[in-house]
CSV table of C-alpha atoms in Angstrom, one decimal:
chain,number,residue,atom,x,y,z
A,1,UNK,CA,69.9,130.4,158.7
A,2,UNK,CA,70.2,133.7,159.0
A,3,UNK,CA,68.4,136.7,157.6
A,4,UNK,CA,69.8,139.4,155.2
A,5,UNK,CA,68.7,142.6,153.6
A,6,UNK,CA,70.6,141.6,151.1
A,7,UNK,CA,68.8,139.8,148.2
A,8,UNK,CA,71.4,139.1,146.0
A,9,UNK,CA,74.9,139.3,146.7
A,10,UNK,CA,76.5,139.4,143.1
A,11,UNK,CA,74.9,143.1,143.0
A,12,UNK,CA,77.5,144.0,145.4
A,13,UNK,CA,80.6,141.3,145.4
A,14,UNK,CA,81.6,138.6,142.6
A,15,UNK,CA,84.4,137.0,141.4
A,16,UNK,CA,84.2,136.9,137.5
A,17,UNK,CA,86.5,134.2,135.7
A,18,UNK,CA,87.9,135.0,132.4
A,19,UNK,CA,90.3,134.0,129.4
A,20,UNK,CA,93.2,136.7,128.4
A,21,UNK,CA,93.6,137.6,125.1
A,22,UNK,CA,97.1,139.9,124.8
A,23,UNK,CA,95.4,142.7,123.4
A,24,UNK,CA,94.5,146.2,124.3
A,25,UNK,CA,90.5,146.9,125.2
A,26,UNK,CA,89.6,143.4,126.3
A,27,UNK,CA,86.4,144.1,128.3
A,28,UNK,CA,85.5,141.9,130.8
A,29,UNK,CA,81.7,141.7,131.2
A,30,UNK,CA,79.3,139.7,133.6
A,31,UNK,CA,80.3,140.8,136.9
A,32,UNK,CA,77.1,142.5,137.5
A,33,UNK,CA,77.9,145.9,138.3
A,34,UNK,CA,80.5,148.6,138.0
A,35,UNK,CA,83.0,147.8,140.3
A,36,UNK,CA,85.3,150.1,142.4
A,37,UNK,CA,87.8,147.6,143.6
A,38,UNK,CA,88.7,145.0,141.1
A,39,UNK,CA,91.6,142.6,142.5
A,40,UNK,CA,92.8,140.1,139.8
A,41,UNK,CA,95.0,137.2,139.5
A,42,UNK,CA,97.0,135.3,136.9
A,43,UNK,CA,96.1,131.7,137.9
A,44,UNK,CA,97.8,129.9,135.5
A,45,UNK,CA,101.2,131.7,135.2
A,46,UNK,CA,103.8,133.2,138.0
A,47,UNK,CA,102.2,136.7,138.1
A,48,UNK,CA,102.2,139.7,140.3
A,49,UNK,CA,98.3,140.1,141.7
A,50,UNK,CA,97.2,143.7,140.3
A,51,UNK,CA,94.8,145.7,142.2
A,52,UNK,CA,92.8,148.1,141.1
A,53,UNK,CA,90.4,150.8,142.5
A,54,UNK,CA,88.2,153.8,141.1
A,55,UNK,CA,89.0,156.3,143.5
A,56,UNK,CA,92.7,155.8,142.9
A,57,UNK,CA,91.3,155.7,139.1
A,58,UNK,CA,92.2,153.7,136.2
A,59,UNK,CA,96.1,152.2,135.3
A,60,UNK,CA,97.3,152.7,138.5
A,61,UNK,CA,98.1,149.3,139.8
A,62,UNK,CA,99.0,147.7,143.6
A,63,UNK,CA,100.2,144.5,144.3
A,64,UNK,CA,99.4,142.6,147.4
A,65,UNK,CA,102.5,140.4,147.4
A,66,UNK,CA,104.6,143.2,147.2
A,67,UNK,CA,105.7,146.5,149.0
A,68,UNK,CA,105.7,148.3,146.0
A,69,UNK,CA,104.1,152.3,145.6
A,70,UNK,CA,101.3,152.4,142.9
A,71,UNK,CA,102.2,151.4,139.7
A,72,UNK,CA,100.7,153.4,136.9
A,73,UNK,CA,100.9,152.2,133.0
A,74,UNK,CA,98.9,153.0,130.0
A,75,UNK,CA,98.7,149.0,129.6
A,76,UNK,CA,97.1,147.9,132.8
A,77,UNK,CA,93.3,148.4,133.7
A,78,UNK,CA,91.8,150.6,130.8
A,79,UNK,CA,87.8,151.4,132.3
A,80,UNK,CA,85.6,150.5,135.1
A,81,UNK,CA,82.4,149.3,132.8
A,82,UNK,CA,78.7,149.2,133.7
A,83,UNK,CA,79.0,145.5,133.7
A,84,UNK,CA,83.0,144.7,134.3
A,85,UNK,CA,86.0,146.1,133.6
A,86,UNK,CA,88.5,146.4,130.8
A,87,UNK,CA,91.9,145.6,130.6
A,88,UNK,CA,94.6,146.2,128.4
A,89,UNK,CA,97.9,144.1,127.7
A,90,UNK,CA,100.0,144.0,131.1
A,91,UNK,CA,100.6,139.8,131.4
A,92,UNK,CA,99.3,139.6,135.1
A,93,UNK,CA,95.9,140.7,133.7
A,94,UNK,CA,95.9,140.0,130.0
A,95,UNK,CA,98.1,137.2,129.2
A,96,UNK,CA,97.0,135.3,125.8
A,97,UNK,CA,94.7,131.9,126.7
A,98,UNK,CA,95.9,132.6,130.0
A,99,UNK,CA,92.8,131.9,132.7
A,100,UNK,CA,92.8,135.0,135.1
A,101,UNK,CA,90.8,135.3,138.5
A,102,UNK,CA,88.9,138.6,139.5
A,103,UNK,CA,87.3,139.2,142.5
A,104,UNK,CA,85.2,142.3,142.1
A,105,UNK,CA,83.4,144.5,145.2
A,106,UNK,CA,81.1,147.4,145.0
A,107,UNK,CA,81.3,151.1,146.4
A,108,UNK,CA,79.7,153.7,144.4
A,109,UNK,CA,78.9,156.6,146.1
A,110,UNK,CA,81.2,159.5,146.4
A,111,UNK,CA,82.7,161.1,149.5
A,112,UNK,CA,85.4,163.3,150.4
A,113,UNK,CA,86.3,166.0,153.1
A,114,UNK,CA,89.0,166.5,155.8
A,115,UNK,CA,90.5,163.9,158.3
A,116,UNK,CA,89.5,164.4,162.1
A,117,UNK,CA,91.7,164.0,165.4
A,118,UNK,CA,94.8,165.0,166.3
A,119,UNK,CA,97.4,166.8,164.5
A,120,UNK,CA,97.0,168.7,161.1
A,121,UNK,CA,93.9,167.7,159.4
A,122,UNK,CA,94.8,166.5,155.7
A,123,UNK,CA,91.8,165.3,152.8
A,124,UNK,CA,90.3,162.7,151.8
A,125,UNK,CA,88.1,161.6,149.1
A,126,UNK,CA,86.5,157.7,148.5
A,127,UNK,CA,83.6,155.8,147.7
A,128,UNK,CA,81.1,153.7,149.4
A,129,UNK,CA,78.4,151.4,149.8
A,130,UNK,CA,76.8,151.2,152.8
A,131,UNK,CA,74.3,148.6,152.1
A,132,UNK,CA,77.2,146.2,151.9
A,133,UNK,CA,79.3,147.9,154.4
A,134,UNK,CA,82.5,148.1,152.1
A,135,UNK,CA,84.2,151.9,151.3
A,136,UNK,CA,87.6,152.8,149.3
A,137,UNK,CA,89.3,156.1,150.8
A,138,UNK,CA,92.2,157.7,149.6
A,139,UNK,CA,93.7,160.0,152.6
A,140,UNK,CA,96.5,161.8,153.4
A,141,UNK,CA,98.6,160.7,156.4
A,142,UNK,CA,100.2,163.5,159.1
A,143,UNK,CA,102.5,161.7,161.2
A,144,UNK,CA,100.9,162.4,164.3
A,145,UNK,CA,99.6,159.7,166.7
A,146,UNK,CA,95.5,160.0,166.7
A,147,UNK,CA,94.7,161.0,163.3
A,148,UNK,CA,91.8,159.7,161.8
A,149,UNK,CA,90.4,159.0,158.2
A,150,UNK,CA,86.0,158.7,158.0
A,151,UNK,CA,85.3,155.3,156.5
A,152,UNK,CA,82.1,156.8,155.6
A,153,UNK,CA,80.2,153.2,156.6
A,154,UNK,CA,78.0,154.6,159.8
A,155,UNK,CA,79.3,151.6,161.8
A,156,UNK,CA,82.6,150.3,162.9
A,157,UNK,CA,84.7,148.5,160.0
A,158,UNK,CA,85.5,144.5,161.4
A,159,UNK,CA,88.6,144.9,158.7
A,160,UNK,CA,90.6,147.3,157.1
A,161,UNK,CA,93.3,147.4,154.5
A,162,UNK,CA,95.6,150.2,153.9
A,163,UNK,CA,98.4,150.8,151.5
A,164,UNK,CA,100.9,153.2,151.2
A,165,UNK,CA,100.8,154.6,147.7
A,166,UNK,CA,103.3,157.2,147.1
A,167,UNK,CA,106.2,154.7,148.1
A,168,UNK,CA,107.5,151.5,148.8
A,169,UNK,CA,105.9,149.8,152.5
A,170,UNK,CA,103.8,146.9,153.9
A,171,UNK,CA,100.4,146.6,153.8
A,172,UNK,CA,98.8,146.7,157.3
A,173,UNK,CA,95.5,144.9,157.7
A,174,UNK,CA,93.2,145.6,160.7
A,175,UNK,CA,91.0,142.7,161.7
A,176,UNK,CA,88.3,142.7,164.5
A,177,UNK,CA,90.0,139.7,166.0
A,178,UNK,CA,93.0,140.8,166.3
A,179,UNK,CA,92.2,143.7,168.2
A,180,UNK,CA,93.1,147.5,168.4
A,181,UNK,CA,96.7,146.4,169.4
A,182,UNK,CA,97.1,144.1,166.5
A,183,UNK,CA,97.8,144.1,162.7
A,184,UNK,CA,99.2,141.5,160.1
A,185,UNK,CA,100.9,142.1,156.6
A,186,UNK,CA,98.6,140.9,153.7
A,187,UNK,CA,102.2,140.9,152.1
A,188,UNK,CA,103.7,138.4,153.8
A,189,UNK,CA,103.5,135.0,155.9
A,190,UNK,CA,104.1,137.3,159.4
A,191,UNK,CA,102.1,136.2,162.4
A,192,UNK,CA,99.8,139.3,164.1
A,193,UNK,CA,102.0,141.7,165.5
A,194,UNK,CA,101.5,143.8,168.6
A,195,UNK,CA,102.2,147.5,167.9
A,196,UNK,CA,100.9,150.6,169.1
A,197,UNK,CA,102.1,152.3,166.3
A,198,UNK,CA,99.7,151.3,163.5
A,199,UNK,CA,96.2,152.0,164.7
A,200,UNK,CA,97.0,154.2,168.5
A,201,UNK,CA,96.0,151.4,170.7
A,202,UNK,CA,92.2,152.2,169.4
A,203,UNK,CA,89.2,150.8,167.6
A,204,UNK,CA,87.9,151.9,165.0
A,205,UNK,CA,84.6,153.8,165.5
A,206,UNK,CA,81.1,154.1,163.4
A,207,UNK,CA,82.6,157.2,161.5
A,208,UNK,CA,86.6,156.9,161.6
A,209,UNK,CA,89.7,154.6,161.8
A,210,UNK,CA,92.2,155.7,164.0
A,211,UNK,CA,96.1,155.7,163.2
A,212,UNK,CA,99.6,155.8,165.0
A,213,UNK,CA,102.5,157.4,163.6
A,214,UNK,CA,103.8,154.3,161.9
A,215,UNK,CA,104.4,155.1,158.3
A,216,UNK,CA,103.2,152.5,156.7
A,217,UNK,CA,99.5,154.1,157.7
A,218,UNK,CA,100.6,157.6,158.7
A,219,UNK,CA,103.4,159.3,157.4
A,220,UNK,CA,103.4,163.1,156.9
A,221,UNK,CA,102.2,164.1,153.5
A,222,UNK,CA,102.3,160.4,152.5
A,223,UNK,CA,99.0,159.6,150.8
A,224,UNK,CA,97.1,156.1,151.2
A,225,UNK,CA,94.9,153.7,150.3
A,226,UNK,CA,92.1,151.8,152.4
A,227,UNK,CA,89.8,149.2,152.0
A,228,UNK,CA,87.3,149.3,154.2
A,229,UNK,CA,84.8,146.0,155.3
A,230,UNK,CA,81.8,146.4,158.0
A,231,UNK,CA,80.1,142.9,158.6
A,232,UNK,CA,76.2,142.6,157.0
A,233,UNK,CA,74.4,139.6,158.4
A,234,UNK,CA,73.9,136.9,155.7
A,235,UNK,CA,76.4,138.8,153.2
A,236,UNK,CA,80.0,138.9,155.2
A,237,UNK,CA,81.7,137.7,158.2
A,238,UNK,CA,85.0,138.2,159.7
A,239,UNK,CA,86.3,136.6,162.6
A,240,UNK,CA,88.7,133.8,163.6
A,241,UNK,CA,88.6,130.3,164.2
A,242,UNK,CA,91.1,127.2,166.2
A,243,UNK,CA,91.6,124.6,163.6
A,244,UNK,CA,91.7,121.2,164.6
A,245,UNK,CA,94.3,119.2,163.0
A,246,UNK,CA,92.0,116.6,161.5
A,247,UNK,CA,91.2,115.8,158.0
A,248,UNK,CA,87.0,116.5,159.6
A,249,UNK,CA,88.4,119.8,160.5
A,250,UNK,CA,87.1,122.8,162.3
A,251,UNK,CA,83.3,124.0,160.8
A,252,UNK,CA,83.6,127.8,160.8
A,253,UNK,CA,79.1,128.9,160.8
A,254,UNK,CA,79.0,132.4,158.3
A,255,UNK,CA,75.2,132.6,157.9
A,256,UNK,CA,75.5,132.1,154.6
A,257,UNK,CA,76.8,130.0,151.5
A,258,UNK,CA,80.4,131.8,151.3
A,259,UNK,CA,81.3,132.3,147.6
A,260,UNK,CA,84.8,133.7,148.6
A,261,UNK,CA,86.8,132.6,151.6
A,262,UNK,CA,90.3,134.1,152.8
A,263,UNK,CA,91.7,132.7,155.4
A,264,UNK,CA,95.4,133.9,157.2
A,265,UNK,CA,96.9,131.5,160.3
A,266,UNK,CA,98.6,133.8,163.2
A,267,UNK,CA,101.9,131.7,163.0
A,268,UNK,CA,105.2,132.8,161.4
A,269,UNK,CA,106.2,130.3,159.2
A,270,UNK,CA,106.8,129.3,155.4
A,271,UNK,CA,102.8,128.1,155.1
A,272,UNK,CA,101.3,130.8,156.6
A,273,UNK,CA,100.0,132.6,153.4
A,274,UNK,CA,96.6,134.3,153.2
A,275,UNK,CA,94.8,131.6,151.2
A,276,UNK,CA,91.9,132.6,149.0
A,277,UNK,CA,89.4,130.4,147.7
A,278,UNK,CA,86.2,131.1,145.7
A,279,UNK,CA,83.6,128.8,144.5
A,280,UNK,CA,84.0,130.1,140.9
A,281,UNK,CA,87.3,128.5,140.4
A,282,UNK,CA,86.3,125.3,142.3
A,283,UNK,CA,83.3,124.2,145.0
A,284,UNK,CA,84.1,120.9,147.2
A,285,UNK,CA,86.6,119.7,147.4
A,286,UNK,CA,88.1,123.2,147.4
A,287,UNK,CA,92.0,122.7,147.5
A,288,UNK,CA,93.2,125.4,144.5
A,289,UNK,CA,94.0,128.8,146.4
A,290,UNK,CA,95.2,131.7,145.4
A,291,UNK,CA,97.6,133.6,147.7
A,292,UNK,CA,97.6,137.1,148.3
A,293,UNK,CA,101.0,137.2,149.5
A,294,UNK,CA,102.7,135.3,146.9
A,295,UNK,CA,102.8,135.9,143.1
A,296,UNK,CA,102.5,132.0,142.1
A,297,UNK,CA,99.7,130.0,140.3
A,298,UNK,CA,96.7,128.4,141.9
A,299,UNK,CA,97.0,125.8,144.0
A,300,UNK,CA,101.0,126.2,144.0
A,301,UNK,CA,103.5,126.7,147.1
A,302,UNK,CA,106.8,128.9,145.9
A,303,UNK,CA,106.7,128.0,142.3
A,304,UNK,CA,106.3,124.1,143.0
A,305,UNK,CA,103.6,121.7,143.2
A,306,UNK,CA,102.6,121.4,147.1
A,307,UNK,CA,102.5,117.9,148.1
A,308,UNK,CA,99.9,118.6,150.7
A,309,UNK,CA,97.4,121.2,149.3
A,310,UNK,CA,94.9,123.6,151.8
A,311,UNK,CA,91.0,122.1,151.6
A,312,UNK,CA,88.4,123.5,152.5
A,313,UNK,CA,84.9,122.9,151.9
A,314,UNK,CA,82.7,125.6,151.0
A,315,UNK,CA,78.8,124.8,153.1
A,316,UNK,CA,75.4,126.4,152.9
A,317,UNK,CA,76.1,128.2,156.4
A,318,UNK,CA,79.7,128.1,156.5
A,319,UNK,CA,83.4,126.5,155.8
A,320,UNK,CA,84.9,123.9,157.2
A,321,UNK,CA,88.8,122.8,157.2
A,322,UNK,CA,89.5,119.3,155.2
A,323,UNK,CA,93.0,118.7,155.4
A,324,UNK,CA,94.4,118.6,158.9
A,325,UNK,CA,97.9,119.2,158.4
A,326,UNK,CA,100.6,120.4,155.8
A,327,UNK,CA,99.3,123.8,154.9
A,328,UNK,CA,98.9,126.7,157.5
A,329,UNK,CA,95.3,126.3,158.7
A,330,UNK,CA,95.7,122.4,159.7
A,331,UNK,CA,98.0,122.3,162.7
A,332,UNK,CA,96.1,121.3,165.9
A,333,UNK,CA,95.5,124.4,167.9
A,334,UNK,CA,96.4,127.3,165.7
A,335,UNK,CA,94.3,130.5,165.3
A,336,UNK,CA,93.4,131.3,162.5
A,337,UNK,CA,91.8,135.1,160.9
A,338,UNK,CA,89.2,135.0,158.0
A,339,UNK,CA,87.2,137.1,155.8
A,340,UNK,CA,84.1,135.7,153.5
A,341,UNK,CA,81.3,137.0,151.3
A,342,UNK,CA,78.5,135.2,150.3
A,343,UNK,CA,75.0,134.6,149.8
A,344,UNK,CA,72.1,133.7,152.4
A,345,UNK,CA,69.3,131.5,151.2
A,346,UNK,CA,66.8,133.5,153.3
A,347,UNK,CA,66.3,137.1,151.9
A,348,UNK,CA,64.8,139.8,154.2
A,349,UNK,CA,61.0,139.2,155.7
A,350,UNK,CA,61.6,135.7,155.3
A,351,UNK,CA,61.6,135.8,151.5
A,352,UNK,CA,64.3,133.4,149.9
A,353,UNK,CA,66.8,134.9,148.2
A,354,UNK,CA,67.4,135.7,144.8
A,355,UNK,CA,69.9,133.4,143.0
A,356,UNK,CA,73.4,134.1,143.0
């Protein structure tokens, strides 16, 4: 089992359930902190997912199912609280006795500056927590191949999310195993793609993320959005796995009890969503995802019951695959990228851990 400096991991990530109630000021307490990305989901009703961040600042929504710019409303997320967050009426996030899924990270220190490498140097501003290697910058793209945003994380990100905000285009998601060369589209059921143009052929370092000259991460004067993930022993993980194709499928080893699982399978096809389960909505048997490329309800394929669901069970070091075929992840042989948070049961200096 492995060691972390982190005690307790719902001072930094949780995922807070709750029950809409169609009115404005509905605060949402219990998370644990004040969070600077709060992603929530309808799970009961067709709903867009709404995404929300505190550099970006309050009412100004994103949805991960679409290619939509920023959405901003005076009915959408109200405050970033001390102890949650408070929404207003929008249905995706407020619907009356609707239950609604929010997963909730951390940042929390302020930084800003200019953009390094090549071309004309644009600003930035963003928030971070280093401790649990996660940091939201805002930055201003310049069209030139080699320009660079600081992460502000002091070591290399394993994955990165960025958004165009100022119009319509994908989201491009940078993941350790894929490589430099490689991105995927949190929007849709795309395998990884192969192009130079989103991140130059480069790694990200300990102080920046490189970019290309596509526009959906670099367009000049185009301003952005990125989420940015570094791996903490016994707290995250990001990597890949080969499923199996069996019903005792593939064991993926975290470190750690993962209390929120996405997983994405590099295959083009109709079931190749980027399932997301947490142990808040359901432990073992876990077989009601959420998709962060679709708008449906839990558990739900397109609108319609699935008749074979994705399972996973959720372990004290790890996740293993339970249904070996039907969804995305079950097909013998097929790769799949994942990102999970979660709690060790062994603090640092061998202490155990506080509870979750």
């Amino acid at each position: 089992m492995a060691y972390t400096t982190i005690n307790k991991s719902s001072e930094h990530f949780n995922t807070k359930l709750y029950t809409g109630n169609g009115s404005y000021g509905h605060g949402i307490t219990g998370v644990g902190f004040q969070p600077d990305l709060v992603w929530i989901k309808n799970r009961v009703d067709n709903a867009d997912h709404r995404i929300f961040d505190a550099v970006r600042g309050t009412d100004k929504s994103l949805s991960s199912n679409t290619t939509n710019a920023t959405v901003t409303g005076v009915n959408l997320l109200h405050s970033f609280d001390s102890d949650g967050f408070t929404v207003d009426d929008d249905g995706a996030i407020n619907t009356n006795n609707n239950a609604i899924c929010s997963w909730n990270w951390k940042a929390g220190t302020s930084i800003s500056g200019a953009t390094v490498g090549l071309g004309t140097l644009k600003t930035y501003t963003g928030s971070v927590n280093t401790t649990a290697g996660f940091s939201v910058i805002k930055y201003t793209g310049n069209g030139t191949a080699g320009h660079q945003f600081p992460h502000g994380l002091g070591v290399a990100p394993k994955m990165v999310i960025v958004k165009r905000t100022n119009s319509s285009a994908q989201w491009i998601v940078y993941h350790t195993s894929t490589g430099s060369t490689g991105a995927t589209y949190l929007n849709d059921t795309g395998g990884f793609n192969t192009v130079q143009g989103f991140w130059n052929n480069s790694a990200p370092n300990s102080t920046s993320m490189p970019l290309g000259t596509d526009a959906a991460g670099n367009g000049n004067g185009d301003t952005y959005i990125a989420y940015c993930f570094a791996e903490k022993t016994g707290y995250s993980k990001f990597g890949k796995l080969i499923s199996n194709g069996s019903d005792d499928g593939a064991f993926t080893y975290t470190g750690f009890a993962p209390k929120f699982v996405m997983l994405k399978p590099n295959v083009t096809d109709a079931w190749s969503h980027w399932y997301m389960f947490d142990t808040a909505r359901k432990e073992n048997l876990n077989d009601m995802p959420l998709y962060a490329n679709l708008s449906t309800q839990e558990g739900y394929y397109g609108g319609s019951p699935a008749t074979n669901y994705a399972q996973i069970d959720i372990l004290s070091n790890g996740f293993k695959i339970r249904r070996g075929s039907g969804w995305g992840g079950g097909s013998s042989g097929r790769e799949l990228i994942y990102m999970a948070f979660g709690q060790s049961i062994v603090g640092s200096n061998g202490v155990t851990a506080k509870a979750r």
